[in-house]
Coordinates of N, CA, C and O in Angstrom, one line a residue:
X28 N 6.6 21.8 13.0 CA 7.7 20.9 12.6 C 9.0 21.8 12.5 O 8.9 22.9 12.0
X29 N 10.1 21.5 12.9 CA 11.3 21.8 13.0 C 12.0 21.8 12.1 O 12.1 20.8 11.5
X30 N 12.9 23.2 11.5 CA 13.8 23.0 10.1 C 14.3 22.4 9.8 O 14.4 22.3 8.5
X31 N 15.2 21.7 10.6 CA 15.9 20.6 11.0 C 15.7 19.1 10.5 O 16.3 18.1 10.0
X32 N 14.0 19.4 11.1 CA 12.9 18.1 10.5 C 12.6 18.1 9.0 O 12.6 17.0 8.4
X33 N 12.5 19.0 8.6 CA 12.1 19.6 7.6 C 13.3 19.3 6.4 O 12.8 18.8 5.3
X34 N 14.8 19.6 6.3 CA 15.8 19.4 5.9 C 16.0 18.0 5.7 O 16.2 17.5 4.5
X35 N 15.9 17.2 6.8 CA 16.0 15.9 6.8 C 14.8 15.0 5.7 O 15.0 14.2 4.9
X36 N 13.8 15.6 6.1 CA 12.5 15.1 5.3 C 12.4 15.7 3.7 O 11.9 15.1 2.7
X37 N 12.8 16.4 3.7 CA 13.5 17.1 2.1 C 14.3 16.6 1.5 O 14.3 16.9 0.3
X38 N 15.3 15.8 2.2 CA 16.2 15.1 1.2 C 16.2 13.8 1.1 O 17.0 13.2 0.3
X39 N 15.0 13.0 2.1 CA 14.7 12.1 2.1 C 14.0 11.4 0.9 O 14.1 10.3 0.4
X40 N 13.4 12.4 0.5 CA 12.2 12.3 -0.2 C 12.9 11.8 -1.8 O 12.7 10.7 -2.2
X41 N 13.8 12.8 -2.3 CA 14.3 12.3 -3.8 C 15.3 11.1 -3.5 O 15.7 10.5 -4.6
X42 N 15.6 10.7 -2.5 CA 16.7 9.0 -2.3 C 16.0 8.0 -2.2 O 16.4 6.9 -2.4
X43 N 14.2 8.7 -1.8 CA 12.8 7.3 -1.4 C 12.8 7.0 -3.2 O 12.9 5.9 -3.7
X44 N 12.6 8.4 -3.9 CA 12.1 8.2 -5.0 C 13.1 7.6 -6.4 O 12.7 7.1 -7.4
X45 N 14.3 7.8 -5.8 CA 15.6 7.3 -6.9 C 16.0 5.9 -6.1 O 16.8 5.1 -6.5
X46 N 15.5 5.7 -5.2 CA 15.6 4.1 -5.0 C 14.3 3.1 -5.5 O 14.2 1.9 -5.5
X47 N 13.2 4.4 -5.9 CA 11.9 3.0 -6.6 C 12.2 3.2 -7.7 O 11.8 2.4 -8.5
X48 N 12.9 4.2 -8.2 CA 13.1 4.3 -9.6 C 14.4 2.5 -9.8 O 14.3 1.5 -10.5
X49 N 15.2 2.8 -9.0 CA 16.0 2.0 -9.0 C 15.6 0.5 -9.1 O 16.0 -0.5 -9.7
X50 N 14.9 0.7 -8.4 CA 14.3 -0.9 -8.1 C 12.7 -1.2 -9.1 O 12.0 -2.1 -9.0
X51 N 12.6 0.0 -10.1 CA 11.0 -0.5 -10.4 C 10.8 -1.6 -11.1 O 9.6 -1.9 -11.5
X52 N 11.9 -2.6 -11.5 CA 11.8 -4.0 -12.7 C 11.2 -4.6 -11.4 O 10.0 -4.9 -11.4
X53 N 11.9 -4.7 -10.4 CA 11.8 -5.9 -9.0 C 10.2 -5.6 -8.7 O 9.3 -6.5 -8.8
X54 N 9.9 -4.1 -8.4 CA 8.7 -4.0 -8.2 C 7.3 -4.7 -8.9 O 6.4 -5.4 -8.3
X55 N 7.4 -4.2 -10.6 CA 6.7 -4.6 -11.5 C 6.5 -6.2 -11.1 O 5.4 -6.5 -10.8
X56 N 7.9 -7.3 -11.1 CA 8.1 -8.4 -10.8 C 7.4 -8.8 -10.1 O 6.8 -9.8 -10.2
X57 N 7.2 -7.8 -8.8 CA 6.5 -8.7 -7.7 C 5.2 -8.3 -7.9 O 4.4 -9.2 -7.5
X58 N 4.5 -7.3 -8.5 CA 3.1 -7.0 -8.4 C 2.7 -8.1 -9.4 O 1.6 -8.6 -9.1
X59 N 3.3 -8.6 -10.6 CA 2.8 -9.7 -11.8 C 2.7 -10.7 -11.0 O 1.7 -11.3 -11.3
X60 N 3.5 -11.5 -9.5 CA 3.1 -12.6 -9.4 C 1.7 -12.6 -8.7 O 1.3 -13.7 -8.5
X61 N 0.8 -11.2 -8.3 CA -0.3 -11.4 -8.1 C -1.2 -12.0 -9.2 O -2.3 -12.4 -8.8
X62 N -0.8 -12.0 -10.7 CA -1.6 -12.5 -11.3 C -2.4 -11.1 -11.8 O -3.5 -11.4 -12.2
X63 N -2.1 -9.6 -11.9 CA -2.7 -8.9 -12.8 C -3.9 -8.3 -12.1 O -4.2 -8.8 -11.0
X64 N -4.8 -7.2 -12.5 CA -5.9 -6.8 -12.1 C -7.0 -7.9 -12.5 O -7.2 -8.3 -13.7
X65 N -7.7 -8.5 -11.0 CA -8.7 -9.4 -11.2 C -10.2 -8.7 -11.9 O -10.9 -9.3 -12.7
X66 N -10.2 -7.6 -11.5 CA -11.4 -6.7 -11.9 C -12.1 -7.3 -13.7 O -13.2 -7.6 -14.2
X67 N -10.4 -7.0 -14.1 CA -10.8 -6.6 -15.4 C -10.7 -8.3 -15.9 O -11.4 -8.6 -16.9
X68 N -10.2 -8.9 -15.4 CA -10.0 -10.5 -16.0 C -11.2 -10.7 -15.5 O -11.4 -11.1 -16.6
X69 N -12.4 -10.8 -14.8 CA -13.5 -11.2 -14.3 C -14.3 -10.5 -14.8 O -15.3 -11.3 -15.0
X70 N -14.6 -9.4 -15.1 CA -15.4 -8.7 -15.8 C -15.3 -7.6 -17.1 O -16.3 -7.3 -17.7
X71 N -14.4 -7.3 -17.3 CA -13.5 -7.1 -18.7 C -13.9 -5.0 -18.4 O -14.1 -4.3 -19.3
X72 N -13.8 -4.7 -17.5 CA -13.7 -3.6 -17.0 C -12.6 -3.0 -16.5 O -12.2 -3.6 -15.5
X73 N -12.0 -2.3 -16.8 CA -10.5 -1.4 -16.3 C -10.8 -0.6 -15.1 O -11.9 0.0 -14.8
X74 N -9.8 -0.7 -14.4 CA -9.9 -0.2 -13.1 C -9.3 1.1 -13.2 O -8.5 1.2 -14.1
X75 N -9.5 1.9 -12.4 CA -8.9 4.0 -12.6 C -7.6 3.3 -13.0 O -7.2 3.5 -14.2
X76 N -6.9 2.4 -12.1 CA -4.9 2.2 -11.8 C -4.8 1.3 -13.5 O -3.8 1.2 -14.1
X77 N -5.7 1.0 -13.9 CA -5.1 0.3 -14.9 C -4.3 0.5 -15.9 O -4.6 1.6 -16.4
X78 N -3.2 -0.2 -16.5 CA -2.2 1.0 -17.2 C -1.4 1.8 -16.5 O -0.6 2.6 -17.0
X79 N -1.5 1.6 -15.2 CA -0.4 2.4 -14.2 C 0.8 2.2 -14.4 O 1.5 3.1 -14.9
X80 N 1.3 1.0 -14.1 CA 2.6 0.1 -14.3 C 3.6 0.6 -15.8 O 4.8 1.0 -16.0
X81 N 2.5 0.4 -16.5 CA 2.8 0.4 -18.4 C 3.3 2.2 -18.2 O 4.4 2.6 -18.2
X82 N 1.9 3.4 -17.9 CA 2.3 4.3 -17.5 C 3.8 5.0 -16.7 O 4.5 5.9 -17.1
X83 N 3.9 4.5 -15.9 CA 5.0 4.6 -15.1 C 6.3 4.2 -15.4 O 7.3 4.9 -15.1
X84 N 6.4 2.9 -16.1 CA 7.4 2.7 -16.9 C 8.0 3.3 -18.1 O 9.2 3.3 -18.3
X85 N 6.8 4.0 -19.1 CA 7.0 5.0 -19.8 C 7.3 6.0 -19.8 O 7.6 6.6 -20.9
X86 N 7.2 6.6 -18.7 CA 7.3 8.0 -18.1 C 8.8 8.3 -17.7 O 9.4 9.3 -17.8
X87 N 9.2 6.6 -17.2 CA 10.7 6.5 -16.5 C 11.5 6.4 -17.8 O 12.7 6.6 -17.7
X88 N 11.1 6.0 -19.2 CA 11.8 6.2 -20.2 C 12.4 7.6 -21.0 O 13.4 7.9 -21.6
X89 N 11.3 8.1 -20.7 CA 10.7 9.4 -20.9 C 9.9 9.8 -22.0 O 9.7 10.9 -22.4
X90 N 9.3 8.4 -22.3 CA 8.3 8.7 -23.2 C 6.3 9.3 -23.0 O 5.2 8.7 -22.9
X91 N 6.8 10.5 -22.9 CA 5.4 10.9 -22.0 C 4.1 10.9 -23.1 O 3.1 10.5 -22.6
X92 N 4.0 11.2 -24.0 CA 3.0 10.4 -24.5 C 2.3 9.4 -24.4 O 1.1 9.3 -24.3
X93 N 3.3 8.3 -24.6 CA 2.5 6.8 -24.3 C 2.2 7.0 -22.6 O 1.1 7.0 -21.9
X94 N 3.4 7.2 -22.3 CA 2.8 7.5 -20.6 C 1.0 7.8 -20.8 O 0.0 7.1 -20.6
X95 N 1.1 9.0 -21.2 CA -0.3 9.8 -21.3 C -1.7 8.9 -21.2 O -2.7 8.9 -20.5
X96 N -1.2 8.0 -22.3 CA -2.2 7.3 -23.3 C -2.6 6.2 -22.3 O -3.7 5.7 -22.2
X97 N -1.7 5.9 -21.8 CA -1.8 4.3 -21.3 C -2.6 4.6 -19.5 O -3.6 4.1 -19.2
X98 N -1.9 5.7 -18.6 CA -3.1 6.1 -17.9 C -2.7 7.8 -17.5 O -1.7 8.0 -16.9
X99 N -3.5 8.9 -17.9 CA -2.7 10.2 -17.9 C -2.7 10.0 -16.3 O -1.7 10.6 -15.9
X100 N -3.5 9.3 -14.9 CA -3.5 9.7 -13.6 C -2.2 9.9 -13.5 O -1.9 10.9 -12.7
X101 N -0.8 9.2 -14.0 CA 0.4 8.7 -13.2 C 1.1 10.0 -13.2 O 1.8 10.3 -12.3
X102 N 0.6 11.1 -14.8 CA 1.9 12.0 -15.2 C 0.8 13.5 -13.9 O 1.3 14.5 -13.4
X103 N -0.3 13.1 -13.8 CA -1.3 14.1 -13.0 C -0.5 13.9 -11.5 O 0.0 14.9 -11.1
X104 N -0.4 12.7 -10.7 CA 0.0 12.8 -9.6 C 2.0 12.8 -9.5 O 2.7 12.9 -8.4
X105 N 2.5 12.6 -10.7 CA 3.6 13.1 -10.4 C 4.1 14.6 -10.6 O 5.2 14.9 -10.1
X106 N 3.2 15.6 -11.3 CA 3.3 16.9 -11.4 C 3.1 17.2 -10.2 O 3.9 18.0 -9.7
X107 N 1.9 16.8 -9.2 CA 1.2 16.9 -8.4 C 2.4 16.7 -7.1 O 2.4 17.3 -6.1
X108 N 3.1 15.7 -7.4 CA 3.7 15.3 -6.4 C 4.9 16.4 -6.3 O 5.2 17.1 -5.3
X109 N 5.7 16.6 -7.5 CA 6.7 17.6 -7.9 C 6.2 19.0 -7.2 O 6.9 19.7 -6.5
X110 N 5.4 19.2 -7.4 CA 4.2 20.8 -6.9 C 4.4 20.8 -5.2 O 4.7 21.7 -4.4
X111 N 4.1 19.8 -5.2 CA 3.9 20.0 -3.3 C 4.9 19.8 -2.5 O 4.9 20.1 -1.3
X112 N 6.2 19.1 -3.1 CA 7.9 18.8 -2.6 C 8.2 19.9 -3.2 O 9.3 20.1 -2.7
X113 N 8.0 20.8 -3.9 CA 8.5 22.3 -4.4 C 8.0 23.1 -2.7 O 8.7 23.2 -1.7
X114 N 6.9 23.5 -2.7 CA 6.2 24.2 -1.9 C 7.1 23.5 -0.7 O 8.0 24.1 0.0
X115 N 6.8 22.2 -0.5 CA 7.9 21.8 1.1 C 9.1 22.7 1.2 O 9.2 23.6 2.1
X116 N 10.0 22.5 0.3 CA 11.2 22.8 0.1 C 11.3 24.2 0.1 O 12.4 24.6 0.5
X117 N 10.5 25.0 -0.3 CA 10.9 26.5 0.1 C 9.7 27.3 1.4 O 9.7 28.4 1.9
X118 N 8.9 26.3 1.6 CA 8.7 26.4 3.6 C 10.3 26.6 4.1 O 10.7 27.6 4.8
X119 N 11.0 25.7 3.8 CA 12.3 25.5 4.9 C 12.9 26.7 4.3 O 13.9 26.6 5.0
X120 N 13.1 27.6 3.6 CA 13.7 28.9 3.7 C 13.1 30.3 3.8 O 13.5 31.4 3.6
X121 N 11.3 29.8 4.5 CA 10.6 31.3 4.5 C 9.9 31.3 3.6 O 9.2 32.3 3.5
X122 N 9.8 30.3 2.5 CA 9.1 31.3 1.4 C 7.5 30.1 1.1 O 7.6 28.9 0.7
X123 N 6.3 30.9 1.4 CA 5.5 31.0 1.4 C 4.6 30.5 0.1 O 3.6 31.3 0.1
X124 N 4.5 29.8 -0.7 CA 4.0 29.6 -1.9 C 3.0 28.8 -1.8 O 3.2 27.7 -1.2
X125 N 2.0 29.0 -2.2 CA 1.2 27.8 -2.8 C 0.8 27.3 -4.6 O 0.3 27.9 -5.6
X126 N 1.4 25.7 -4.3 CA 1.6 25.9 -5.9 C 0.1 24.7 -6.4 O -0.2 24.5 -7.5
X127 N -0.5 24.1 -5.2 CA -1.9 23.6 -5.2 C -3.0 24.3 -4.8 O -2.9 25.1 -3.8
X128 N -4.3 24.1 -5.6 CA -5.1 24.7 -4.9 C -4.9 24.1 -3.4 O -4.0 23.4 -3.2
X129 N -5.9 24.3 -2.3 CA -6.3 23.7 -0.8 C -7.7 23.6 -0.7 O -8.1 22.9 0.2
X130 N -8.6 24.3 -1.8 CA -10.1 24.5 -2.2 C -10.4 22.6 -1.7 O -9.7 21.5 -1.6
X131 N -11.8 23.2 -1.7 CA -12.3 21.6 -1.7 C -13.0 21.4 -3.3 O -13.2 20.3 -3.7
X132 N -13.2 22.4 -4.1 CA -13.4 22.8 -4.9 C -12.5 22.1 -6.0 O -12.9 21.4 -6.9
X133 N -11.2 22.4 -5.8 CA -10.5 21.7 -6.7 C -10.5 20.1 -6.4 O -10.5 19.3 -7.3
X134 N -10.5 19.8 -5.5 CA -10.2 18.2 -5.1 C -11.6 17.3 -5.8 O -11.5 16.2 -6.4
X135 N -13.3 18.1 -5.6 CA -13.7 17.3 -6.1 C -14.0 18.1 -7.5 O -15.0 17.7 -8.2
X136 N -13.2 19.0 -8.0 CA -13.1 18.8 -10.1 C -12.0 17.5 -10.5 O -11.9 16.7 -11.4
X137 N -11.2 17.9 -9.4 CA -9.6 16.5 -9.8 C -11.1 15.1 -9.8 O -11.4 14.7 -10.9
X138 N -11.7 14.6 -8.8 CA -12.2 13.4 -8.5 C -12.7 13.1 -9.5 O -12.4 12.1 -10.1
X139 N -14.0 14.6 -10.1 CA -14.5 14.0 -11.1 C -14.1 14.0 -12.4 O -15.0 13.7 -13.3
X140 N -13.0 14.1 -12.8 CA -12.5 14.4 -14.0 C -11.5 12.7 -14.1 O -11.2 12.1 -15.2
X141 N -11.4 12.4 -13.1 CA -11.2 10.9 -12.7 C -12.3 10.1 -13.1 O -12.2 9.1 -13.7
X142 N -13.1 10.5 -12.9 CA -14.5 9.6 -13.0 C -14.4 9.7 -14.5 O -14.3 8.8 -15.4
X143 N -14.6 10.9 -14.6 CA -14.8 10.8 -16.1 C -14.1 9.9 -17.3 O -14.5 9.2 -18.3
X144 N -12.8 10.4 -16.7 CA -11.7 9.2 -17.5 C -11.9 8.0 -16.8 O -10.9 7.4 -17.2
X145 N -12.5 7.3 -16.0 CA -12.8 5.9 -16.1 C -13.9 5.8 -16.3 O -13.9 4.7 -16.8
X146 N -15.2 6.3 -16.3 CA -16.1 6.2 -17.0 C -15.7 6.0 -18.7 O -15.9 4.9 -19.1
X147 N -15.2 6.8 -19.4 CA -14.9 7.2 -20.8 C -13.9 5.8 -21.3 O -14.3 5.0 -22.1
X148 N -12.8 5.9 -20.7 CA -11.6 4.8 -21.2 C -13.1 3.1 -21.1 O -13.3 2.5 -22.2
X149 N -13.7 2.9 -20.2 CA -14.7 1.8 -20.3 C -15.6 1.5 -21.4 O -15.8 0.5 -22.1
X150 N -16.1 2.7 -21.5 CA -17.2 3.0 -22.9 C -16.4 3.1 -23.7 O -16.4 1.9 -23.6
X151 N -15.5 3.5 -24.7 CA -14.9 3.7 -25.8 C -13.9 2.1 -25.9 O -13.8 1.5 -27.0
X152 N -13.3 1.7 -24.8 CA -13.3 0.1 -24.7 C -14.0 -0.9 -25.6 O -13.6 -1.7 -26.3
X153 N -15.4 -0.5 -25.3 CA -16.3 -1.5 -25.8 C -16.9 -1.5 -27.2 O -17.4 -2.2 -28.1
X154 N -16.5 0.1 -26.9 CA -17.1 0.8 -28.8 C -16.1 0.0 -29.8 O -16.2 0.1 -31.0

Protein backbone atom coordinates (compact mmCIF):
# COMPACT_ATOMS: atom_id res chain seq x y z
CA UNK A 1 0.00 0.00 0.00
CA UNK A 2 1.11 3.39 -0.94
CA UNK A 3 1.90 6.39 1.68
CA UNK A 4 -0.12 8.33 -0.20
CA UNK A 5 -2.86 5.55 0.32
CA UNK A 6 -2.07 5.33 3.59
CA UNK A 7 -2.40 9.28 4.50
CA UNK A 8 -5.62 9.38 2.76
CA UNK A 9 -6.89 6.26 4.79
CA UNK A 10 -5.63 7.81 8.04
CA UNK A 11 -7.55 10.68 7.91
CA UNK A 12 -10.43 9.14 6.74
CA UNK A 13 -10.84 7.13 9.44
CA UNK A 14 -11.46 9.96 12.42
CA UNK A 15 -14.26 11.98 9.86
CA UNK A 16 -15.94 8.06 9.38
CA UNK A 17 -15.83 8.11 13.20
CA UNK A 18 -16.94 11.94 14.11
CA UNK A 19 -19.61 11.60 11.58
CA UNK A 20 -21.29 8.31 13.57
CA UNK A 21 -20.57 10.09 16.49
CA UNK A 22 -22.52 12.77 14.88
CA UNK A 23 -25.23 11.00 13.67
CA UNK A 24 -25.55 8.21 16.68
CA UNK A 25 -29.39 9.54 17.92
CA UNK A 26 -30.43 8.85 14.01
CA UNK A 27 -28.61 5.62 14.24
CA UNK A 28 -30.06 4.37 17.66
CA UNK A 29 -33.54 5.62 15.82
CA UNK A 30 -33.22 3.38 13.14
CA UNK A 31 -31.96 0.24 14.90
CA UNK A 32 -35.28 0.63 17.64
CA UNK A 33 -37.57 0.51 14.62
CA UNK A 34 -36.41 -3.07 14.30
CA UNK A 35 -38.18 -3.70 17.42
CA UNK A 36 -35.04 -4.53 19.82
CA UNK A 37 -33.06 -7.86 20.25
CA UNK A 38 -35.53 -10.73 19.39
CA UNK A 39 -33.20 -13.32 21.11
CA UNK A 40 -33.83 -11.92 24.42
CA UNK A 41 -37.77 -11.00 23.97
CA UNK A 42 -38.28 -14.71 22.86
CA UNK A 43 -36.25 -16.32 25.18
CA UNK A 44 -35.23 -13.95 27.97
CA UNK A 45 -31.46 -14.57 27.10
CA UNK A 46 -28.95 -11.62 26.28
CA UNK A 47 -27.03 -11.71 23.41
CA UNK A 48 -22.80 -10.80 23.63
CA UNK A 49 -24.16 -7.09 21.71
CA UNK A 50 -26.66 -6.57 24.24
CA UNK A 51 -26.30 -3.30 26.12
CA UNK A 52 -24.18 -2.14 23.17
CA UNK A 53 -26.25 0.82 22.21
CA UNK A 54 -26.82 1.88 26.10
CA UNK A 55 -22.86 1.15 26.19
CA UNK A 56 -21.96 3.24 23.46
CA UNK A 57 -24.02 6.05 24.27
CA UNK A 58 -22.35 6.21 27.64
CA UNK A 59 -19.11 6.10 26.56
CA UNK A 60 -19.99 9.09 24.02
CA UNK A 61 -21.05 10.98 27.29
CA UNK A 62 -18.08 9.97 28.93
CA UNK A 63 -19.38 8.11 31.41
CA UNK A 64 -17.21 4.99 31.31
CA UNK A 65 -18.35 3.10 34.09
CA UNK A 66 -21.81 2.63 33.24
CA UNK A 67 -20.37 2.16 29.77
CA UNK A 68 -18.43 -0.71 31.52
CA UNK A 69 -21.40 -2.17 33.30
CA UNK A 70 -23.93 -2.08 30.59
CA UNK A 71 -21.49 -4.11 28.02
CA UNK A 72 -17.53 -3.78 28.82
CA UNK A 73 -17.11 -5.49 24.75
CA UNK A 74 -17.76 -1.72 23.42
CA UNK A 75 -14.91 0.13 25.71
CA UNK A 76 -12.56 -3.45 24.69
CA UNK A 77 -13.04 -2.94 20.91
CA UNK A 78 -12.74 0.80 21.08
CA UNK A 79 -9.22 0.64 22.89
CA UNK A 80 -8.67 -2.06 20.42
CA UNK A 81 -9.75 0.03 17.72
CA UNK A 82 -7.63 3.28 19.06
CA UNK A 83 -4.37 0.51 19.24
CA UNK A 84 -4.42 -0.46 15.70
CA UNK A 85 -5.22 3.32 14.00
CA UNK A 86 -2.16 4.22 16.32
CA UNK A 87 0.03 1.45 14.83
CA UNK A 88 -1.57 2.51 11.07
CA UNK A 89 -0.54 5.89 11.61
CA UNK A 90 3.01 5.53 12.50
CA UNK A 91 3.47 2.65 9.57
CA UNK A 92 3.16 5.95 7.42
CA UNK A 93 6.27 7.57 9.06
CA UNK A 94 8.57 4.25 9.36
CA UNK A 95 7.83 3.50 12.60
CA UNK A 96 7.36 -0.05 13.26
CA UNK A 97 5.21 -0.85 16.51
CA UNK A 98 3.13 -3.39 17.46
CA UNK A 99 0.63 -2.29 19.97
CA UNK A 100 -1.76 -5.86 19.51
CA UNK A 101 -0.80 -9.01 20.06
CA UNK A 102 -0.90 -11.05 16.14
CA UNK A 103 -0.73 -14.44 18.42
CA UNK A 104 -3.57 -16.71 17.68
CA UNK A 105 -3.10 -17.18 21.29
CA UNK A 106 -4.41 -13.87 22.20
CA UNK A 107 -7.40 -13.88 19.83
CA UNK A 108 -8.73 -17.09 21.24
CA UNK A 109 -8.06 -15.73 25.26
CA UNK A 110 -10.09 -12.30 23.79
CA UNK A 111 -12.93 -15.07 22.46
CA UNK A 112 -13.06 -16.83 25.51
CA UNK A 113 -13.17 -14.21 27.93
CA UNK A 114 -16.25 -13.16 25.68
CA UNK A 115 -17.76 -16.32 26.31
CA UNK A 116 -17.28 -16.00 29.61
CA UNK A 117 -18.90 -12.70 29.98
CA UNK A 118 -21.91 -13.94 28.13
CA UNK A 119 -21.98 -17.04 29.76
CA UNK A 120 -21.79 -15.10 33.30
CA UNK A 121 -23.97 -11.70 32.55
CA UNK A 122 -26.90 -14.93 31.72
CA UNK A 123 -26.45 -16.83 34.91
CA UNK A 124 -26.22 -13.98 37.32
CA UNK A 125 -29.42 -12.62 35.24
CA UNK A 126 -31.42 -15.26 36.49
CA UNK A 127 -29.82 -15.52 40.04
Amino acid sequence: MSRRLRIIIAISIPIAVFAGIFFFDTLVAVSQISGGDRLYYLTGIQCPACGGTRSAAALLRGDIVRSFLYNPIVIFSCLLGIALYTEFVLKIFNVNIKLVPRSNAFVLIMLALFMLFYIARNIFAFI
